[in-house]
Coordinates of C-alpha atoms and ligand atoms in Angstrom, one line a residue:
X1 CA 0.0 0.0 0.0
X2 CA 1.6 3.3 -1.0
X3 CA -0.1 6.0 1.1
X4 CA -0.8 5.2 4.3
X5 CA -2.8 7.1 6.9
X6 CA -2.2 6.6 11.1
X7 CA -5.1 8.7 12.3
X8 CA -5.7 9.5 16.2
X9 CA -2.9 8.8 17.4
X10 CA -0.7 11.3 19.8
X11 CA 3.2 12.3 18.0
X12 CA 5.6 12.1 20.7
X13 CA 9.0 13.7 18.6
X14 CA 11.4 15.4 21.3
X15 CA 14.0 16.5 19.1
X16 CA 11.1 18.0 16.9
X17 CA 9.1 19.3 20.0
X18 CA 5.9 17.8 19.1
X19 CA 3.8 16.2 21.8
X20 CA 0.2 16.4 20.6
X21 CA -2.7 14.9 18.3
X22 CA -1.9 15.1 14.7
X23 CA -2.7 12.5 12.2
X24 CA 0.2 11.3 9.5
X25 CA -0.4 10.8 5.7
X26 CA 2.5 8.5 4.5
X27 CA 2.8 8.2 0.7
X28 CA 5.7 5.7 -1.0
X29 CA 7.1 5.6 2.5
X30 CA 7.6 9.3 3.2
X31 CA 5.6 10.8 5.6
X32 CA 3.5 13.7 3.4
X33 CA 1.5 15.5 5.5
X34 CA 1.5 16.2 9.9
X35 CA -1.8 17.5 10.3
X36 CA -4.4 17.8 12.8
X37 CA -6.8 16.1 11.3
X38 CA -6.5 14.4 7.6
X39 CA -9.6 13.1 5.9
X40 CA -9.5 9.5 4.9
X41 CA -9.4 9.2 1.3
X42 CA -10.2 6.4 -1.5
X43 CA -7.3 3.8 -1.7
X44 CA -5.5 5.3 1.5
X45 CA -5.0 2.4 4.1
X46 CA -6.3 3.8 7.7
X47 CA -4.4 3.0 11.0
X48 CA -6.4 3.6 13.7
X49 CA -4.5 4.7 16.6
X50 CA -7.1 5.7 19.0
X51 CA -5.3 5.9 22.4
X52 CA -1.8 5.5 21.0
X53 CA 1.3 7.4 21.0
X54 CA 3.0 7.3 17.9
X55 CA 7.2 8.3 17.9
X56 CA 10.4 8.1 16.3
X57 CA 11.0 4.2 16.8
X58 CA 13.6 3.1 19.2
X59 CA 17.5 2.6 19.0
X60 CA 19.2 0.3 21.4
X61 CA 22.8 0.6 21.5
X62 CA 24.0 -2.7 22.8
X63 CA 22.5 -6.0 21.8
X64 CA 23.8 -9.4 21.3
X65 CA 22.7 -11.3 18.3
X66 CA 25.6 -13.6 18.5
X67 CA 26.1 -14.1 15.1
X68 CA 29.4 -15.0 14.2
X69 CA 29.6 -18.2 16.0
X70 CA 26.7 -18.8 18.7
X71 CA 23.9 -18.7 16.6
X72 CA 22.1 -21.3 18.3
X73 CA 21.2 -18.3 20.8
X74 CA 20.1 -15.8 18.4
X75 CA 21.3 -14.7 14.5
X76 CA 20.6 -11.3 13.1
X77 CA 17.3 -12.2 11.6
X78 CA 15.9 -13.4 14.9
X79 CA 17.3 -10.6 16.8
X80 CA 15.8 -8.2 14.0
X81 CA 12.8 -9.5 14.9
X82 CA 12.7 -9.2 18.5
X83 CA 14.0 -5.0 18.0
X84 CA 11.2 -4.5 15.9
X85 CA 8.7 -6.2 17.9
X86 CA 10.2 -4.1 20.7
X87 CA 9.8 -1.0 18.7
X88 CA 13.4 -0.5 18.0
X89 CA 15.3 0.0 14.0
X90 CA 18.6 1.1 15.2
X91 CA 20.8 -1.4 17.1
X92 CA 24.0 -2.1 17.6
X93 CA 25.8 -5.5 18.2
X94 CA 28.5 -6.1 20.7
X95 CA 31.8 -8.0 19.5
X96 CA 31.4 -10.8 22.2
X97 CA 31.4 -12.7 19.4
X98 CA 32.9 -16.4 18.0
X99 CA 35.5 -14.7 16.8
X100 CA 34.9 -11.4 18.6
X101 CA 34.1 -8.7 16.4
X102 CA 37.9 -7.1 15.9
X103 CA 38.6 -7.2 12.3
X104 CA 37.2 -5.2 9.3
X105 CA 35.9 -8.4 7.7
X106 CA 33.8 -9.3 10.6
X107 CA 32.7 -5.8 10.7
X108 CA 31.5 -5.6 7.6
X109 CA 29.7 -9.3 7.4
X110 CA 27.5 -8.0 10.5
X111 CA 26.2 -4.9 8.5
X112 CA 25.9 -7.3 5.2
X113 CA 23.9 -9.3 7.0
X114 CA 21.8 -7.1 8.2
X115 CA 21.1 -5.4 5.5
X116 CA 19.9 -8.9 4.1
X117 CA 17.8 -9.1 6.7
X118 CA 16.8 -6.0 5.8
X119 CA 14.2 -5.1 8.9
X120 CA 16.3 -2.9 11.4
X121 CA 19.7 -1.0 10.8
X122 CA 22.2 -3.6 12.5
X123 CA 25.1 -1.8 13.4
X124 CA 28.0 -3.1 15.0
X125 CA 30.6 -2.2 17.8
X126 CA 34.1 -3.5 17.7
X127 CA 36.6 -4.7 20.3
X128 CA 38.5 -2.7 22.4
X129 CA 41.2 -5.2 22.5
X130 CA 42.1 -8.1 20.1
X131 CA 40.1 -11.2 20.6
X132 CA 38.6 -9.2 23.6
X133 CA 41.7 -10.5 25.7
X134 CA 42.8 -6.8 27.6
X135 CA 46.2 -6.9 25.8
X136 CA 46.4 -4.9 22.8
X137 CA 44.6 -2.4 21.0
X138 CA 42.5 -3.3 18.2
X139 CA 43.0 -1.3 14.6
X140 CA 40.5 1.1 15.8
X141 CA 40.5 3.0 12.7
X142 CA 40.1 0.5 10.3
X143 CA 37.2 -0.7 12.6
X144 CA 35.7 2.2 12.3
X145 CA 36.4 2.8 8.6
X146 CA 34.5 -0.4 8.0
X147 CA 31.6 0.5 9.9
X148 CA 32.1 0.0 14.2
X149 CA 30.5 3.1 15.9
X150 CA 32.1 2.7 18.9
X151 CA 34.3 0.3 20.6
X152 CA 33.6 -2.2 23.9
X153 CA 35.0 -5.3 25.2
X154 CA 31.8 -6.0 26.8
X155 CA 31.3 -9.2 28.7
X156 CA 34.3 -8.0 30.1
X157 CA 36.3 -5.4 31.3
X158 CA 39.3 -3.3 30.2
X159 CA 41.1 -4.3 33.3
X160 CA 44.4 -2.9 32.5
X161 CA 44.2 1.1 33.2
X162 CA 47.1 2.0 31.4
X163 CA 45.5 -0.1 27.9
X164 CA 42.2 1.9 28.7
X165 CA 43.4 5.1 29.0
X166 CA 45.2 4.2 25.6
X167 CA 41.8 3.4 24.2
X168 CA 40.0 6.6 25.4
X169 CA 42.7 8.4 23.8
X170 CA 42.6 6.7 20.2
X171 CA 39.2 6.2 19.9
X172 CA 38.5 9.7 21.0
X173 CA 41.0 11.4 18.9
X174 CA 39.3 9.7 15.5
X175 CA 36.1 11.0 16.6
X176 CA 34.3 7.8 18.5
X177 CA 34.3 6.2 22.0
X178 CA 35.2 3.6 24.3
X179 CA 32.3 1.8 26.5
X180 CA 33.1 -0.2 29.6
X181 CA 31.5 -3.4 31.0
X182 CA 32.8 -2.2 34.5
X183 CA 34.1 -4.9 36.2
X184 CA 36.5 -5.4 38.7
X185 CA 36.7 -8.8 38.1
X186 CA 39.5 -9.4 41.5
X187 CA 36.8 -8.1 43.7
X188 CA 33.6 -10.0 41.7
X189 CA 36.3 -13.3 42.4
X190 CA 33.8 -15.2 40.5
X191 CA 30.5 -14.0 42.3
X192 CA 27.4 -14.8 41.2
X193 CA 24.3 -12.5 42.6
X194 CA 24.8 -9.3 44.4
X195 CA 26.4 -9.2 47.5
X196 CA 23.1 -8.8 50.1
X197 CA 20.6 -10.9 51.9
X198 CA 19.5 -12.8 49.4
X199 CA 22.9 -14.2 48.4
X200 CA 23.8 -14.9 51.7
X201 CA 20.4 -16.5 52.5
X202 CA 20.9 -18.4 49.5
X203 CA 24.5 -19.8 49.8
X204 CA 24.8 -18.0 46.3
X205 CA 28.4 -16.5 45.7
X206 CA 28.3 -12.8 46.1
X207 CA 29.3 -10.4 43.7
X208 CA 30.0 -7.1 45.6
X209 CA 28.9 -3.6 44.1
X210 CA 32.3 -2.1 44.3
X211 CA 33.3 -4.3 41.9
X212 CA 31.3 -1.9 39.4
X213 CA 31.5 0.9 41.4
X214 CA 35.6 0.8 41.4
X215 CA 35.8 0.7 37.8
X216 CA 33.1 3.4 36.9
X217 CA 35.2 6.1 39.3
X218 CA 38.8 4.8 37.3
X219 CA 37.1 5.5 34.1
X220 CA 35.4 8.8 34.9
X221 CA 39.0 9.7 36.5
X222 CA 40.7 8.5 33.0
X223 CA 37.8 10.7 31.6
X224 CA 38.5 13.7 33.5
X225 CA 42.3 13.4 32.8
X226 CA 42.1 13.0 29.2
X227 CA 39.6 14.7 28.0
X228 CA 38.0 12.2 26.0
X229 CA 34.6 10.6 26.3
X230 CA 33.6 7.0 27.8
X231 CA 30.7 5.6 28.1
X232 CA 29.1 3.4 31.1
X233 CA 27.7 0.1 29.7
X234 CA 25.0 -1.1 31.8
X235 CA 24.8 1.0 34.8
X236 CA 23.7 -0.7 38.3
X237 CA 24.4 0.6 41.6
X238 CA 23.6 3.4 43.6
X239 CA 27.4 4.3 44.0
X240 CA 28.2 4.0 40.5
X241 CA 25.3 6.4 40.1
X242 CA 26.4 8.5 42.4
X243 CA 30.0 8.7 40.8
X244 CA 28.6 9.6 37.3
X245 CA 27.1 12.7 38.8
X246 CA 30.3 13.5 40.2
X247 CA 32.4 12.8 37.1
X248 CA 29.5 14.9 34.9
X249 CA 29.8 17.6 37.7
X250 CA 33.4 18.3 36.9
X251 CA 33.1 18.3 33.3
X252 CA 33.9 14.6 31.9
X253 CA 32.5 13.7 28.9
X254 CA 31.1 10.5 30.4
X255 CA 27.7 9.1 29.4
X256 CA 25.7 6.1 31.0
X257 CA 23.3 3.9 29.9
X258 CA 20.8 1.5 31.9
X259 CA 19.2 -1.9 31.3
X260 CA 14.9 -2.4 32.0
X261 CA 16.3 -5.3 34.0
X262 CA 18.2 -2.9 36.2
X263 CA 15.2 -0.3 36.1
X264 CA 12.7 -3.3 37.9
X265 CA 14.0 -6.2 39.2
X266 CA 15.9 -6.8 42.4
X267 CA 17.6 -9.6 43.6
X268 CA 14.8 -11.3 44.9
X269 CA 14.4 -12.9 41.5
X270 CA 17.1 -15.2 42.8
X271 CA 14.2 -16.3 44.8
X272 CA 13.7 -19.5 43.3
X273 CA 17.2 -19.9 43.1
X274 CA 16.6 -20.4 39.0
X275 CA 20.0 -18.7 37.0
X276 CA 17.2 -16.9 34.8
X277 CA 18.1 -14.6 37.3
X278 CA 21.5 -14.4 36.5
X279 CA 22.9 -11.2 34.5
X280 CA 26.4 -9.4 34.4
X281 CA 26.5 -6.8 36.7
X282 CA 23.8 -8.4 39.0
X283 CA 20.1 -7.6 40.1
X284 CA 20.7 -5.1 43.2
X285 CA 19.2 -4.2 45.9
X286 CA 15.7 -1.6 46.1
X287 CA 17.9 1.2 46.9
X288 CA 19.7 0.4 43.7
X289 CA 16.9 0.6 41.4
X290 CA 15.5 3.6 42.9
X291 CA 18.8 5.2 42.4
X292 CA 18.7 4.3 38.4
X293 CA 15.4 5.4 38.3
X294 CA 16.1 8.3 39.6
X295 CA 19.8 9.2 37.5
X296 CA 17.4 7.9 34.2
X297 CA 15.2 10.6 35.5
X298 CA 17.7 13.4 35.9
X299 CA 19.9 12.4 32.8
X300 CA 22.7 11.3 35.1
X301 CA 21.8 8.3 33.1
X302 CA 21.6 9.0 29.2
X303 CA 19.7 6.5 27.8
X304 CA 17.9 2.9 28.2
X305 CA 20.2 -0.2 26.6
X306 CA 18.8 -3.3 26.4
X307 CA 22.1 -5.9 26.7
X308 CA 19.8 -7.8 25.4
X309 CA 21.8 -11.3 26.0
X310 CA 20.3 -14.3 24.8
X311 CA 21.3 -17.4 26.1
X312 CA 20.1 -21.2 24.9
X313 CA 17.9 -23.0 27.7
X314 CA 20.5 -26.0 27.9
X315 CA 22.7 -23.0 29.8
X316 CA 20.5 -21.2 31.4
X317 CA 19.8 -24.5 33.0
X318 CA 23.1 -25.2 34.6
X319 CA 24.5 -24.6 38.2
X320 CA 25.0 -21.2 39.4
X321 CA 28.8 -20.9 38.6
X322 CA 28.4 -22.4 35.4
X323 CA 25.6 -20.5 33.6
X324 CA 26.3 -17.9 32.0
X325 CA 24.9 -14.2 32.7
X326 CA 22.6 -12.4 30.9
X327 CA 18.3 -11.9 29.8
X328 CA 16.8 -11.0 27.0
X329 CA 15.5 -7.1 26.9
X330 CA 14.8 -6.1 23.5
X331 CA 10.8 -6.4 23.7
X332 CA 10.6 -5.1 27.4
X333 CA 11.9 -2.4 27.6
X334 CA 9.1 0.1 26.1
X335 CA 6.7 -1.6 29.0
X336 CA 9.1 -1.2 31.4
X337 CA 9.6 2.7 30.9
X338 CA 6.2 3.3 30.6
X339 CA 6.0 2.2 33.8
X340 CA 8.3 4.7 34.8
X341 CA 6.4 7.5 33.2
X342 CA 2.8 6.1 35.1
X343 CA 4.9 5.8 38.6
X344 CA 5.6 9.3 37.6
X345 CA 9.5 9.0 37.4
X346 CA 9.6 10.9 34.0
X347 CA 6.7 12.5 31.6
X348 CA 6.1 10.3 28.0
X349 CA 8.7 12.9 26.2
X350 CA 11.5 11.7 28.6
X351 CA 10.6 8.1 28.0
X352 CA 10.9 8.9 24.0
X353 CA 14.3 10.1 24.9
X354 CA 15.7 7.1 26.8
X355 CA 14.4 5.1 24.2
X356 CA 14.7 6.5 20.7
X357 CA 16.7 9.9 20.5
X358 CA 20.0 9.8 22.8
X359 CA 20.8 6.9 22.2
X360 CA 20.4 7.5 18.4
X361 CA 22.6 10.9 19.1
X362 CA 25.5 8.8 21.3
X363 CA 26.0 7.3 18.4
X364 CA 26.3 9.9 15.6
X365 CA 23.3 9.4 13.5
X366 CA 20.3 11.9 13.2
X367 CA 17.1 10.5 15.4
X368 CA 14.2 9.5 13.0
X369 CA 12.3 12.3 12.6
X370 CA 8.1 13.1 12.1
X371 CA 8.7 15.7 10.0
X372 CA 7.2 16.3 6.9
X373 CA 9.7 15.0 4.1
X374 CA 11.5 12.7 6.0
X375 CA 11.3 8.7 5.8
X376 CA 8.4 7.2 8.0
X377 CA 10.9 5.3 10.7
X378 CA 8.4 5.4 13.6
X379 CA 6.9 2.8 16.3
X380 CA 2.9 2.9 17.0
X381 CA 2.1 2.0 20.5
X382 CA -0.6 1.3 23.0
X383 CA 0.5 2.7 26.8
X384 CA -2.0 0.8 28.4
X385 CA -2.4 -2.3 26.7
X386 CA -0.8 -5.1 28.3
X387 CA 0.5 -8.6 27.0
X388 CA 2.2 -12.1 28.0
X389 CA 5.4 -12.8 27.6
X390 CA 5.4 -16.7 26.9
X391 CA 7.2 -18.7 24.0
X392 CA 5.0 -17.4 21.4
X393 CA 5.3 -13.5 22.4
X394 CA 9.0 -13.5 22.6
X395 CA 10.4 -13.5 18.9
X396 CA 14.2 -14.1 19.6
X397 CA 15.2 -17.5 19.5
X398 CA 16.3 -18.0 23.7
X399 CA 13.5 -17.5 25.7
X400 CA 15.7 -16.4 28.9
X401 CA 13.9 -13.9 31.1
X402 CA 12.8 -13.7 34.4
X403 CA 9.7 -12.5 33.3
X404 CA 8.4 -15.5 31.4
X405 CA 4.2 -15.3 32.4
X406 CA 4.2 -12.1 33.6
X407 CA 2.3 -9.5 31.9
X408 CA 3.3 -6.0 30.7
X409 CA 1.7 -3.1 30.2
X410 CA 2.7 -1.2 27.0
X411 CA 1.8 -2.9 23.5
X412 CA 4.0 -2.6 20.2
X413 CA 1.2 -2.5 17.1
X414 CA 3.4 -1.3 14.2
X415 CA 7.1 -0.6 13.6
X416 CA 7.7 1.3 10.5
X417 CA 11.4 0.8 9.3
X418 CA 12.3 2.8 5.8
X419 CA 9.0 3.8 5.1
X420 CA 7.5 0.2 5.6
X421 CA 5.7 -1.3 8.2
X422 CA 8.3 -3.8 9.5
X423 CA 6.1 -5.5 12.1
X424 CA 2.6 -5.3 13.4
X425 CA 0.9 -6.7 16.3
X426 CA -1.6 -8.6 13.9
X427 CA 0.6 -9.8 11.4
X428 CA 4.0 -10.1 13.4
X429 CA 7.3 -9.5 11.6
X430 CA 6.6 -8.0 7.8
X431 CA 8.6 -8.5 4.4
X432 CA 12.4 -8.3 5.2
Ligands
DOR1 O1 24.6 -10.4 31.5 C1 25.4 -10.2 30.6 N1 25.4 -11.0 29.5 N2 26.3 -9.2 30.7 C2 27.3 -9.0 29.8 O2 28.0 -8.1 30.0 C3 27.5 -10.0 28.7 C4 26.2 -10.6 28.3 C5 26.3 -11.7 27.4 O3 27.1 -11.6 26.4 O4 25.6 -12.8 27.6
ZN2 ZN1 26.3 -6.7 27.0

């Protein structure tokens, strides 16, 4: 259908300051006309979005489709379709692969295959380090030459200081940035789930907070002293929080980003003692996730990531020690947010922020727009409508979350991705 018509539904656009009523005529993909209200017309296909907002769509910054090498987790195709069911077209895929992701070639073959995919932009980050190991630097500009737009040894840390200050300084100085998993992994000394009552209670080994909270104040210092700009993967603890605001107080370019994991769940999903609990840093405590809440809040804490981090149910089945960390996030977090937004945390333009522009910004690339003119790349959903999550719900191909048969209020219905409808609620994933 070449003109479409989404009528009703409220334009949430930040970077465009719209937040009001205004129907949207879309013809041959690009959206024609943002008016109040647009008459339907013969052979114009209506959207009714009664009671829906209707934005830029979402752009999650760190994702793991595990493709090369674990693709019995996830691939790019099923991970494209969990982002758009989730609302997102931007991601961007950590090099925590088989190989890890630190050579042009492997670069390039994730955006390749993307693009055959065709129903997201699939964008990849590239090692720090060579074979992720915390030796030696990567060919950072060839990396980014061939496509990485930004660099991370996620799933681990850069341990060495001396190596990360190196990084901050080269990827800096050719216009990108580094991103830390921070981990101190001497004082984590193989800990499983936060260091508190329930891990004692348990017998579950504990996995203090310093351990993050250590390594975000080194990289904020190497921040400050250098000039150049890191960003906080996966933010957790009050502390490190706390330590942000400092390092953003003095002037470091330092940016953070939090999971919806982090944003609602506490350690008493370890409850049941089940390792679907289990996720690198850990669940916290209450005061933990108010303190997120609130840094997400006060844009302490840029943006919402997923680390969406699917793992196969074989693993996520084994002991404590042995499974490894990580939940799937890609389709939660819009519900989770908007939770946020009706506990009052943040109004609906903040949540469209967190979600969709920053991160899109963090990264270099101009946030989808509802302009008139520009390409429709925009998510339809309902607030209030809620949803399962079971088997059938969840579109990657792991099925690791803690919240498997709990429901969730916040309903995808379309996901437009270059000017076509990518996924709908009715008819799942489209075309691609
Ligand atoms: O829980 C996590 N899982 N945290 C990470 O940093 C890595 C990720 C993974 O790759 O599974
Ligand atoms: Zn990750």
């Amino acid at each position: 259908m070449s003109l479409i018509l989404i009528k009703n539904g409220h334009v949430v656009d930040p970077e465009n300051n719209i937040n009001k009523k205004l129907d949207i005529l879309i013809e041959k993909g690009k959206i024609k006309k943002l008016e109040e209200n647009i008459e339907p017309f013969a052979g114009c296909e209506v959207i009714d979005a009664t009671d829906c907002i209707v934005s830029p769509s979402f752009c999650d910054i760190h994702v793991h489709f595990r493709d090369p090498g674990q693709t019995y987790k996830e691939d790019i195709r099923t991970g494209s379709m969990a982002a758009v069911a989730g609302g997102y077209t931007t991601v961007v895929c950590m090099p925590n692969t088989i190989p890890a992701l630190d050579e042009p070639s492997l670069i390039r073959y994730v955006i390749e295959k993307g693009e055959e995919v065709g129903l997201c932009r699939v964008l990849p980050a590239g090692a720090i380090t060579k074979g992720r190991k915390g030796k030696e630097l990567t060919e950072m500009w060839l990396l980014k030459d061939a496509g990485a737009v930004y660099f991370t040894d996620d799933g681990a840390p850069v341990m060495d200081s001396f190596i990360m200050r190196k990084a901050m300084e080269y990827a800096g100085s050719i216009g990108t940035f580094v991103a830390d998993h921070c981990e101190d992994l001497n004082l984590s000394n193989n800990g499983v789930a936060h260091e508190g009552e329930i891990a004692a209670a348990l017998g579950i080994p504990p996995l203090p907070p310093e351990a993050e909270d250590t390594m975000v104040a080194r990289d904020c210092i190497l921040a400050l002293r250098t000039g150049m700009p890191v960003h906080i993967c996966h933010i957790s603890s009050k502390v490190a929080v706390e330590t942000v605001a400092w390092a953003k107080a003095l002037g470091a370019n330092v940016t953070a980003e939090v999971t919806p994991h982090h944003l609602s769940l506490t350690d008493d999903e370890w409850l049941d003692f089940h390792c679907k609990a289990k996720v690198s840093p850990p669940l916290r405590e209450h005061e933990d996730v108010e303190a997120v809440r609130w840094g997400l809040a006060s844009g302490i804490i840029d943006f919402v990531a997923t680390d969406h981090a699917p793992h196969a149910h074989h693993e996520k089945m084994l002991e404590h020690q042995h499974c490894p960390p990580g939940m799937l996030g890609l389709q939660f977090a819009l519900p989770t947010v908007l939770e946020l937004v009706k506990k009052d945390y943040f109004d609906i333009n903040r949540a469209i922020q967190v979600l969709a522009t920053e991160p899109m910004k963090k990264i270099g690339l101009k946030p989808p727009a509802i302009k008139e003119g520009e390409t429709a790349e925009l998510v339809i959903f309902n607030p209030t409508e809620s949803w399962e999550v079971n088997e059938e719900t969840i579109l990657s191909k792991s099925k690791n979350t803690p919240l498997l048969g709990r429901k969730l209020r916040g309903k995808v219905k379309f996901t437009f991705y270059n000017g076509k409808i990518v996924y709908s609620d009715t008819s799942g994933v489209c075309c691609g």
